[in-house]
Amino acid sequence: MFTALTPGAGLLHSPHHYQAAVRGEWDLDWTGWWGEEPPYHAPVFVLAHRPRASVPMKGGTTFHFVTDGIEAALARAREAAGDRDVAIAGGAHTVNRYLAAGLIDELRLHLAPVVLGAGERLFAEVGDLGLELVDQSGTDLVTHLTYRVSR
């Protein structure tokens, strides 16, 4: 999982620390693997190619589908969050788009010793990035890395 946080961000993997999120593509028939109450407890703005009505769920999560680009999704998430944190979560494609646009200034990577065999590359076509390691922790099963991103 790749986690990228916007200015002043807290922890994405602890849903109580952020107030809005942005995530990648959505299957129109799918409402999540969490059951009726997703872990976000905040508005989630989903990057989509086609319009779709918002999907309210229990616990304060509502999925809003944004068709006019990553900047619009981030603007809506920032507006919903007010002075609280906004997290950008998704696979390499979503994170790479935000990195390439210069919209991420803290990046959290969660690395597990599992080889999947294929997939998209993180940092593909994002330009020159400066990554300063600001925190690291882990176990035998996962390593958590936090970087400050600069250009």
Coordinates of N, CA and C in Angstrom, one line a residue, residues 137-144:
S137 N 10.1 2.5 10.9 CA 9.8 1.6 12.0 C 9.4 0.3 11.3
G138 N 9.3 -0.8 12.0 CA 8.9 -2.0 11.4 C 9.0 -3.2 12.2
T139 N 8.7 -4.4 11.6 CA 8.8 -5.7 12.3 C 9.4 -6.6 11.2
D140 N 9.4 -7.9 11.5 CA 9.8 -8.9 10.5 C 8.9 -8.9 9.3
L141 N 7.6 -8.5 9.5 CA 6.6 -8.6 8.4 C 6.4 -7.3 7.6
V142 N 6.8 -6.2 8.1 CA 6.5 -4.9 7.4 C 7.5 -3.8 7.9
T143 N 7.9 -3.0 6.9 CA 8.7 -1.8 7.2 C 7.9 -0.6 6.9
H144 N 7.8 0.4 7.8 CA 7.1 1.6 7.5 C 8.1 2.7 7.4

